[in-house]
Amino acid sequence: MGNFIRIDKWGIFPESGKPYIIAGPCSVENEKMLLETASVLKKAGIPVMRGGLWKPRTRPDSFEGVGEAGLPWMSEAGKTFGIRTATEVANPRHVELALEYGIDMLWIGARTTGNPFLVQEICEVLKGTDVPVLVKNPPVAEPELWIGAIERLERCGIRKIGAVHRGFSTFGKSIYRNDPLWQIPVEIRKALPEIPIFCDPSHIGGNRMLVGDISRKAVSLGFDGLMIETHPDPDNALSDAAQQITPEKLSVLTDSLKVRGESIANASAMSTIEELREEIDIIDGSIIDLIARRMEIVETIGDLKRKDNIQVLQTQRWNRVIEKAVRAAENKNLPGGFIEEIFNIIHREAMERQLRQ
């Protein structure tokens, strides 16, 4: 992959605008609301207004957007206030209509990203166009599915492509609507370094109280921009009311964001960081050596179990190991859940080794 156009050459964002901000309502509800939002966003210096026209909802009785009727409103808002517009497209017809009305930027939603057939159909309609396209991650934590959608766009000749991290569906309790699993967008950054990555803190948090913290984490991790759901009256929004913030709160948030550089001007600080990194490298090597030795012991135990016809999984023993590890971690101010997750990964590999013997 390659030959992408840098985001600062898209003609969408101001050159000094990083982090790049896209904001607007989850759903376009009526013309008055959209024009009011566009006016406030323009005054706040937000270059791109997002608005969902077609909303893929789980239940058929939910508000599924105003659809094509909202396109003239989007077009008028953009022209009246000199603000760029963006909307989600989920099939080829959506793309055709959005292009017809001069929408400046499109994004492919999470559910569509997870369907390669639909992504390919959208790509075919986009051939020969110059519109920027953002790709949200699929609900499942599968980086290859996300990368695959981006590759399809690139092979259809699209050069202005970005990724949007909106979190992943996971089982179990969480403070998040969609778990951020920050390591996955980091992997995408490594695999596709030329692709700008936006964070969608609204869908990750599912709660407006979490939007600020998630946004700051994303900026600290080097994300290029944010896509934030903003509504003039969030509590009465027709969709995703809980995760939207007012334009006023958006202004406060964006003013508080501090972009961290990749390099350090302070020579003393850089020297200290390099020393600490060297220490981390040594510790990492020791961890690998210890895990390797643990697996050698596991294989010896596996041989003994096999010879004496003892089952591989010893549930009571493993429960004691976990309880002991969690207690030890908490005594050292480490999260018990974090250590339990690491030990479970080690345990899975240990069982696999014994089963292969």
One Martini backbone bead per residue (centre of mass of N, CA, C, O) as a GRO file, in nm:
protein
  357
    1MET     BB    1   0.102   0.032   0.011
    2GLY     BB    2   0.019   0.374  -0.101
    3ASN     BB    3  -0.005   0.692  -0.227
    4PHE     BB    4  -0.089   0.893  -0.022
    5ILE     BB    5  -0.258   1.167   0.105
    6ARG     BB    6  -0.206   1.404   0.302
    7ILE     BB    7  -0.408   1.563   0.526
    8ASP     BB    8  -0.282   1.859   0.470
    9LYS     BB    9  -0.384   1.802   0.144
   10TRP     BB   10  -0.710   1.788   0.136
   11GLY     BB   11  -0.864   2.072   0.195
   12ILE     BB   12  -1.005   2.068   0.503
   13PHE     BB   13  -0.770   2.151   0.690
   14PRO     BB   14  -0.589   2.333   0.875
   15GLU     BB   15  -0.252   2.344   0.917
   16SER     BB   16  -0.291   2.426   1.248
   17GLY     BB   17  -0.521   2.190   1.350
   18LYS     BB   18  -0.375   2.015   1.542
   19PRO     BB   19  -0.608   1.848   1.617
   20TYR     BB   20  -0.840   1.714   1.424
   21ILE     BB   21  -1.182   1.832   1.390
   22ILE     BB   22  -1.490   1.648   1.430
   23ALA     BB   23  -1.832   1.776   1.444
   24GLY     BB   24  -2.157   1.662   1.565
   25PRO     BB   25  -2.431   1.501   1.518
   26CYS     BB   26  -2.536   1.195   1.513
   27SER     BB   27  -2.814   1.322   1.411
   28VAL     BB   28  -3.010   1.441   1.172
   29GLU     BB   29  -3.323   1.610   1.241
   30ASN     BB   30  -3.309   1.919   1.137
   31GLU     BB   31  -3.252   2.220   1.001
   32LYS     BB   32  -3.228   2.404   1.248
   33MET     BB   33  -3.026   2.237   1.411
   34LEU     BB   34  -2.799   2.235   1.195
   35LEU     BB   35  -2.755   2.541   1.168
   36GLU     BB   36  -2.689   2.593   1.462
   37THR     BB   37  -2.443   2.408   1.475
   38ALA     BB   38  -2.274   2.535   1.247
   39SER     BB   39  -2.246   2.813   1.374
   40VAL     BB   40  -2.099   2.728   1.636
   41LEU     BB   41  -1.861   2.570   1.508
   42LYS     BB   42  -1.745   2.802   1.345
   43LYS     BB   43  -1.684   2.989   1.593
   44ALA     BB   44  -1.495   2.750   1.722
   45GLY     BB   45  -1.313   2.633   1.466
   46ILE     BB   46  -1.462   2.406   1.320
   47PRO     BB   47  -1.414   2.251   1.003
   48VAL     BB   48  -1.607   1.989   1.068
   49MET     BB   49  -1.933   1.856   1.001
   50ARG     BB   50  -2.118   1.616   1.140
   51GLY     BB   51  -2.385   1.382   1.005
   52GLY     BB   52  -2.642   1.162   1.044
   53LEU     BB   53  -2.866   1.014   0.803
   54TRP     BB   54  -2.786   0.706   0.825
   55LYS     BB   55  -2.908   0.472   1.077
   56PRO     BB   56  -2.786   0.183   1.210
   57ARG     BB   57  -3.015  -0.012   1.377
   58THR     BB   58  -3.106  -0.274   1.571
   59ARG     BB   59  -3.392  -0.152   1.589
   60PRO     BB   60  -3.674  -0.078   1.388
   61ASP     BB   61  -3.798   0.147   1.611
   62SER     BB   62  -3.573   0.328   1.553
   63PHE     BB   63  -3.394   0.593   1.472
   64GLU     BB   64  -3.282   0.612   1.110
   65GLY     BB   65  -3.314   0.880   1.002
   66VAL     BB   66  -3.370   1.114   0.730
   67GLY     BB   67  -3.182   1.097   0.503
   68GLU     BB   68  -3.212   1.251   0.204
   69ALA     BB   69  -3.356   1.506   0.332
   70GLY     BB   70  -3.070   1.615   0.469
   71LEU     BB   71  -2.883   1.709   0.234
   72PRO     BB   72  -2.970   2.007   0.189
   73TRP     BB   73  -2.893   2.095   0.475
   74MET     BB   74  -2.595   2.034   0.459
   75SER     BB   75  -2.533   2.210   0.215
   76GLU     BB   76  -2.632   2.479   0.336
   77ALA     BB   77  -2.452   2.486   0.587
   78GLY     BB   78  -2.183   2.489   0.437
   79LYS     BB   79  -2.232   2.751   0.267
   80THR     BB   80  -2.322   2.955   0.492
   81PHE     BB   81  -2.055   2.881   0.702
   82GLY     BB   82  -1.796   2.750   0.583
   83ILE     BB   83  -1.837   2.430   0.621
   84ARG     BB   84  -1.764   2.119   0.647
   85THR     BB   85  -1.884   1.791   0.542
   86ALA     BB   86  -2.016   1.482   0.708
   87THR     BB   87  -2.092   1.130   0.630
   88GLU     BB   88  -2.254   0.830   0.634
   89VAL     BB   89  -2.192   0.522   0.450
   90ALA     BB   90  -2.363   0.190   0.357
   91ASN     BB   91  -2.398   0.239   0.040
   92PRO     BB   92  -2.401   0.326  -0.286
   93ARG     BB   93  -2.642   0.526  -0.273
   94HIS     BB   94  -2.525   0.710  -0.057
   95VAL     BB   95  -2.286   0.803  -0.223
   96GLU     BB   96  -2.432   0.930  -0.461
   97LEU     BB   97  -2.589   1.143  -0.294
   98ALA     BB   98  -2.352   1.282  -0.148
   99LEU     BB   99  -2.210   1.373  -0.411
  100GLU     BB  100  -2.447   1.536  -0.533
  101TYR     BB  101  -2.441   1.738  -0.259
  102GLY     BB  102  -2.131   1.793  -0.169
  103ILE     BB  103  -1.997   1.618   0.024
  104ASP     BB  104  -1.671   1.629   0.167
  105MET     BB  105  -1.715   1.371   0.364
  106LEU     BB  106  -1.662   1.024   0.435
  107TRP     BB  107  -1.799   0.736   0.617
  108ILE     BB  108  -1.736   0.414   0.743
  109GLY     BB  109  -1.893   0.209   0.932
  110ALA     BB  110  -1.860  -0.051   1.143
  111ARG     BB  111  -2.065  -0.250   1.009
  112THR     BB  112  -1.953  -0.216   0.719
  113THR     BB  113  -1.654  -0.294   0.759
  114GLY     BB  114  -1.749  -0.602   0.830
  115ASN     BB  115  -1.834  -0.589   0.504
  116PRO     BB  116  -1.672  -0.657   0.217
  117PHE     BB  117  -1.897  -0.630   0.006
  118LEU     BB  118  -1.986  -0.339   0.071
  119VAL     BB  119  -1.713  -0.204   0.045
  120GLN     BB  120  -1.674  -0.275  -0.255
  121GLU     BB  121  -1.925  -0.125  -0.360
  122ILE     BB  122  -1.833   0.152  -0.265
  123CYS     BB  123  -1.567   0.163  -0.420
  124GLU     BB  124  -1.687   0.158  -0.708
  125VAL     BB  125  -1.829   0.441  -0.678
  126LEU     BB  126  -1.552   0.602  -0.597
  127LYS     BB  127  -1.435   0.594  -0.856
  128GLY     BB  128  -1.274   0.899  -0.953
  129THR     BB  129  -1.261   1.033  -0.686
  130ASP     BB  130  -1.171   1.298  -0.416
  131VAL     BB  131  -1.289   1.193  -0.159
  132PRO     BB  132  -1.278   1.164   0.163
  133VAL     BB  133  -1.212   0.857   0.364
  134LEU     BB  134  -1.344   0.700   0.643
  135VAL     BB  135  -1.257   0.422   0.875
  136LYS     BB  136  -1.413   0.226   1.080
  137ASN     BB  137  -1.406   0.008   1.308
  138PRO     BB  138  -1.497  -0.283   1.383
  139PRO     BB  139  -1.649  -0.439   1.644
  140VAL     BB  140  -1.436  -0.632   1.610
  141ALA     BB  141  -1.109  -0.744   1.716
  142GLU     BB  142  -0.998  -0.693   1.381
  143PRO     BB  143  -0.747  -0.561   1.207
  144GLU     BB  144  -0.774  -0.693   0.919
  145LEU     BB  145  -1.058  -0.580   0.856
  146TRP     BB  146  -0.974  -0.285   0.863
  147ILE     BB  147  -0.743  -0.297   0.656
  148GLY     BB  148  -0.911  -0.418   0.421
  149ALA     BB  149  -1.089  -0.166   0.371
  150ILE     BB  150  -0.855   0.022   0.300
  151GLU     BB  151  -0.744  -0.144   0.061
  152ARG     BB  152  -0.992  -0.121  -0.120
  153LEU     BB  153  -0.978   0.184  -0.158
  154GLU     BB  154  -0.691   0.199  -0.274
  155ARG     BB  155  -0.754   0.008  -0.525
  156CYS     BB  156  -0.977   0.237  -0.627
  157GLY     BB  157  -0.801   0.526  -0.593
  158ILE     BB  158  -0.794   0.615  -0.307
  159ARG     BB  159  -0.600   0.882  -0.121
  160LYS     BB  160  -0.812   0.986   0.103
  161ILE     BB  161  -0.732   0.824   0.402
  162GLY     BB  162  -0.893   0.715   0.709
  163ALA     BB  163  -0.905   0.641   1.058
  164VAL     BB  164  -1.149   0.511   1.307
  165HIS     BB  165  -1.163   0.500   1.656
  166ARG     BB  166  -1.456   0.330   1.836
  167GLY     BB  167  -1.418   0.062   1.935
  168PHE     BB  168  -1.510  -0.253   2.112
  169SER     BB  169  -1.674  -0.539   2.142
  170THR     BB  170  -1.741  -0.674   2.472
  171PHE     BB  171  -1.724  -0.871   2.735
  172GLY     BB  172  -1.841  -0.751   3.008
  173LYS     BB  173  -1.751  -0.522   3.225
  174SER     BB  174  -1.772  -0.158   3.163
  175ILE     BB  175  -1.731   0.190   3.122
  176TYR     BB  176  -1.766   0.117   2.829
  177ARG     BB  177  -1.923   0.077   2.535
  178ASN     BB  178  -1.632   0.065   2.390
  179ASP     BB  179  -1.348  -0.078   2.387
  180PRO     BB  180  -1.042   0.059   2.307
  181LEU     BB  181  -0.796  -0.109   2.264
  182TRP     BB  182  -0.520   0.059   2.200
  183GLN     BB  183  -0.334  -0.154   2.052
  184ILE     BB  184  -0.477  -0.154   1.774
  185PRO     BB  185  -0.422   0.135   1.665
  186VAL     BB  186  -0.119   0.095   1.696
  187GLU     BB  187  -0.103  -0.126   1.478
  188ILE     BB  188  -0.211   0.048   1.248
  189ARG     BB  189   0.016   0.254   1.255
  190LYS     BB  190   0.238   0.049   1.177
  191ALA     BB  191   0.103  -0.059   0.909
  192LEU     BB  192  -0.018   0.264   0.851
  193PRO     BB  193   0.165   0.547   0.865
  194GLU     BB  194  -0.002   0.731   0.637
  195ILE     BB  195  -0.251   0.711   0.822
  196PRO     BB  196  -0.489   0.875   0.964
  197ILE     BB  197  -0.600   0.901   1.314
  198PHE     BB  198  -0.903   0.873   1.470
  199CYS     BB  199  -1.112   0.957   1.746
  200ASP     BB  200  -1.416   0.817   1.910
  201PRO     BB  201  -1.525   0.904   2.222
  202SER     BB  202  -1.832   0.862   2.212
  203HIS     BB  203  -1.837   0.547   2.142
  204ILE     BB  204  -1.653   0.451   2.362
  205GLY     BB  205  -1.807   0.569   2.614
  206GLY     BB  206  -2.133   0.648   2.609
  207ASN     BB  207  -2.035   0.910   2.781
  208ARG     BB  208  -1.985   1.243   2.834
  209MET     BB  209  -1.785   1.209   3.086
  210LEU     BB  210  -1.555   1.052   2.892
  211VAL     BB  211  -1.461   1.227   2.649
  212GLY     BB  212  -1.219   1.389   2.758
  213ASP     BB  213  -1.031   1.159   2.850
  214ILE     BB  214  -1.016   1.010   2.577
  215SER     BB  215  -0.906   1.245   2.412
  216ARG     BB  216  -0.639   1.282   2.570
  217LYS     BB  217  -0.528   1.000   2.518
  218ALA     BB  218  -0.520   1.015   2.211
  219VAL     BB  219  -0.327   1.255   2.190
  220SER     BB  220  -0.097   1.119   2.357
  221LEU     BB  221  -0.082   0.878   2.125
  222GLY     BB  222  -0.096   1.046   1.834
  223PHE     BB  223  -0.342   1.133   1.726
  224ASP     BB  224  -0.477   1.334   1.468
  225GLY     BB  225  -0.786   1.304   1.573
  226LEU     BB  226  -1.141   1.399   1.618
  227MET     BB  227  -1.474   1.249   1.677
  228ILE     BB  228  -1.747   1.450   1.790
  229GLU     BB  229  -2.043   1.450   1.956
  230THR     BB  230  -2.276   1.725   1.879
  231HIS     BB  231  -2.532   1.906   2.071
  232PRO     BB  232  -2.756   2.154   2.168
  233ASP     BB  233  -2.956   1.899   2.297
  234PRO     BB  234  -2.870   1.609   2.416
  235ASP     BB  235  -3.111   1.496   2.594
  236ASN     BB  236  -3.302   1.528   2.307
  237ALA     BB  237  -3.188   1.330   2.136
  238LEU     BB  238  -3.261   1.070   1.896
  239SER     BB  239  -2.951   0.980   1.941
  240ASP     BB  240  -2.716   0.923   2.162
  241ALA     BB  241  -2.751   1.123   2.414
  242ALA     BB  242  -2.528   1.040   2.637
  243GLN     BB  243  -2.261   1.111   2.429
  244GLN     BB  244  -2.331   1.408   2.404
  245ILE     BB  245  -2.223   1.741   2.346
  246THR     BB  246  -2.182   2.059   2.366
  247PRO     BB  247  -2.034   2.315   2.200
  248GLU     BB  248  -1.919   2.445   2.456
  249LYS     BB  249  -1.771   2.189   2.562
  250LEU     BB  250  -1.601   2.152   2.315
  251SER     BB  251  -1.434   2.410   2.341
  252VAL     BB  252  -1.306   2.340   2.612
  253LEU     BB  253  -1.172   2.080   2.520
  254THR     BB  254  -0.996   2.181   2.278
  255ASP     BB  255  -0.838   2.393   2.454
  256SER     BB  256  -0.705   2.151   2.643
  257LEU     BB  257  -0.541   2.042   2.422
  258LYS     BB  258  -0.222   1.863   2.399
  259VAL     BB  259   0.037   1.838   2.186
  260ARG     BB  260   0.270   1.590   2.139
  261GLY     BB  261   0.579   1.537   2.068
  262GLU     BB  262   0.821   1.311   1.941
  263SER     BB  263   1.028   1.506   2.048
  264ILE     BB  264   1.311   1.625   2.252
  265ALA     BB  265   1.468   1.918   2.356
  266ASN     BB  266   1.556   1.803   2.625
  267ALA     BB  267   1.850   1.652   2.689
  268SER     BB  268   1.820   1.548   2.978
  269ALA     BB  269   1.551   1.401   2.942
  270MET     BB  270   1.645   1.215   2.712
  271SER     BB  271   1.866   1.070   2.871
  272THR     BB  272   1.682   0.949   3.088
  273ILE     BB  273   1.495   0.792   2.900
  274GLU     BB  274   1.713   0.610   2.776
  275GLU     BB  275   1.794   0.473   3.041
  276LEU     BB  276   1.509   0.356   3.102
  277ARG     BB  277   1.487   0.193   2.839
  278GLU     BB  278   1.724   0.008   2.895
  279GLU     BB  279   1.599  -0.114   3.149
  280ILE     BB  280   1.352  -0.230   3.007
  281ASP     BB  281   1.505  -0.419   2.815
  282ILE     BB  282   1.620  -0.594   3.041
  283ILE     BB  283   1.353  -0.680   3.165
  284ASP     BB  284   1.234  -0.808   2.910
  285GLY     BB  285   1.450  -1.027   2.888
  286SER     BB  286   1.386  -1.158   3.163
  287ILE     BB  287   1.095  -1.234   3.105
  288ILE     BB  288   1.154  -1.425   2.870
  289ASP     BB  289   1.338  -1.619   3.026
  290LEU     BB  290   1.121  -1.698   3.239
  291ILE     BB  291   0.909  -1.809   3.045
  292ALA     BB  292   1.085  -2.023   2.916
  293ARG     BB  293   1.137  -2.178   3.183
  294ARG     BB  294   0.841  -2.233   3.246
  295MET     BB  295   0.788  -2.409   2.988
  296GLU     BB  296   0.988  -2.629   3.058
  297ILE     BB  297   0.840  -2.719   3.314
  298VAL     BB  298   0.568  -2.777   3.183
  299GLU     BB  299   0.673  -3.008   2.999
  300THR     BB  300   0.763  -3.192   3.229
  301ILE     BB  301   0.485  -3.216   3.356
  302GLY     BB  302   0.349  -3.333   3.101
  303ASP     BB  303   0.504  -3.597   3.095
  304LEU     BB  304   0.405  -3.700   3.372
  305LYS     BB  305   0.102  -3.695   3.307
  306ARG     BB  306   0.109  -3.889   3.068
  307LYS     BB  307   0.236  -4.138   3.211
  308ASP     BB  308  -0.004  -4.115   3.456
  309ASN     BB  309  -0.282  -4.023   3.343
  310ILE     BB  310  -0.310  -3.698   3.361
  311GLN     BB  311  -0.472  -3.428   3.346
  312VAL     BB  312  -0.407  -3.117   3.236
  313LEU     BB  313  -0.637  -2.981   3.390
  314GLN     BB  314  -0.599  -2.791   3.707
  315THR     BB  315  -0.818  -2.600   3.854
  316GLN     BB  316  -0.734  -2.560   4.152
  317ARG     BB  317  -0.445  -2.481   4.096
  318TRP     BB  318  -0.505  -2.232   3.916
  319ASN     BB  319  -0.668  -2.071   4.122
  320ARG     BB  320  -0.429  -2.036   4.318
  321VAL     BB  321  -0.241  -1.888   4.131
  322ILE     BB  322  -0.421  -1.642   4.080
  323GLU     BB  323  -0.468  -1.550   4.371
  324LYS     BB  324  -0.169  -1.505   4.433
  325ALA     BB  325  -0.105  -1.302   4.206
  326VAL     BB  326  -0.313  -1.085   4.280
  327ARG     BB  327  -0.212  -1.027   4.564
  328ALA     BB  328   0.076  -0.947   4.482
  329ALA     BB  329  -0.004  -0.715   4.299
  330GLU     BB  330  -0.166  -0.542   4.506
  331ASN     BB  331   0.084  -0.507   4.699
  332LYS     BB  332   0.220  -0.343   4.428
  333ASN     BB  333   0.003  -0.163   4.280
  334LEU     BB  334  -0.143  -0.371   4.094
  335PRO     BB  335  -0.366  -0.479   3.883
  336GLY     BB  336  -0.532  -0.769   3.906
  337GLY     BB  337  -0.654  -0.793   3.618
  338PHE     BB  338  -0.389  -0.763   3.462
  339ILE     BB  339  -0.245  -1.015   3.578
  340GLU     BB  340  -0.463  -1.221   3.506
  341GLU     BB  341  -0.439  -1.187   3.201
  342ILE     BB  342  -0.145  -1.275   3.174
  343PHE     BB  343  -0.175  -1.558   3.308
  344ASN     BB  344  -0.384  -1.669   3.107
  345ILE     BB  345  -0.198  -1.664   2.863
  346ILE     BB  346   0.016  -1.852   2.980
  347HIS     BB  347  -0.177  -2.090   3.034
  348ARG     BB  348  -0.263  -2.147   2.744
  349GLU     BB  349   0.022  -2.220   2.646
  350ALA     BB  350   0.072  -2.449   2.846
  351MET     BB  351  -0.159  -2.634   2.751
  352GLU     BB  352  -0.074  -2.657   2.457
  353ARG     BB  353   0.193  -2.799   2.514
  354GLN     BB  354   0.070  -3.049   2.659
  355LEU     BB  355  -0.121  -3.136   2.420
  356ARG     BB  356   0.126  -3.179   2.207
  357GLN     BB  357   0.275  -3.432   2.356
   0.00000   0.00000   0.00000
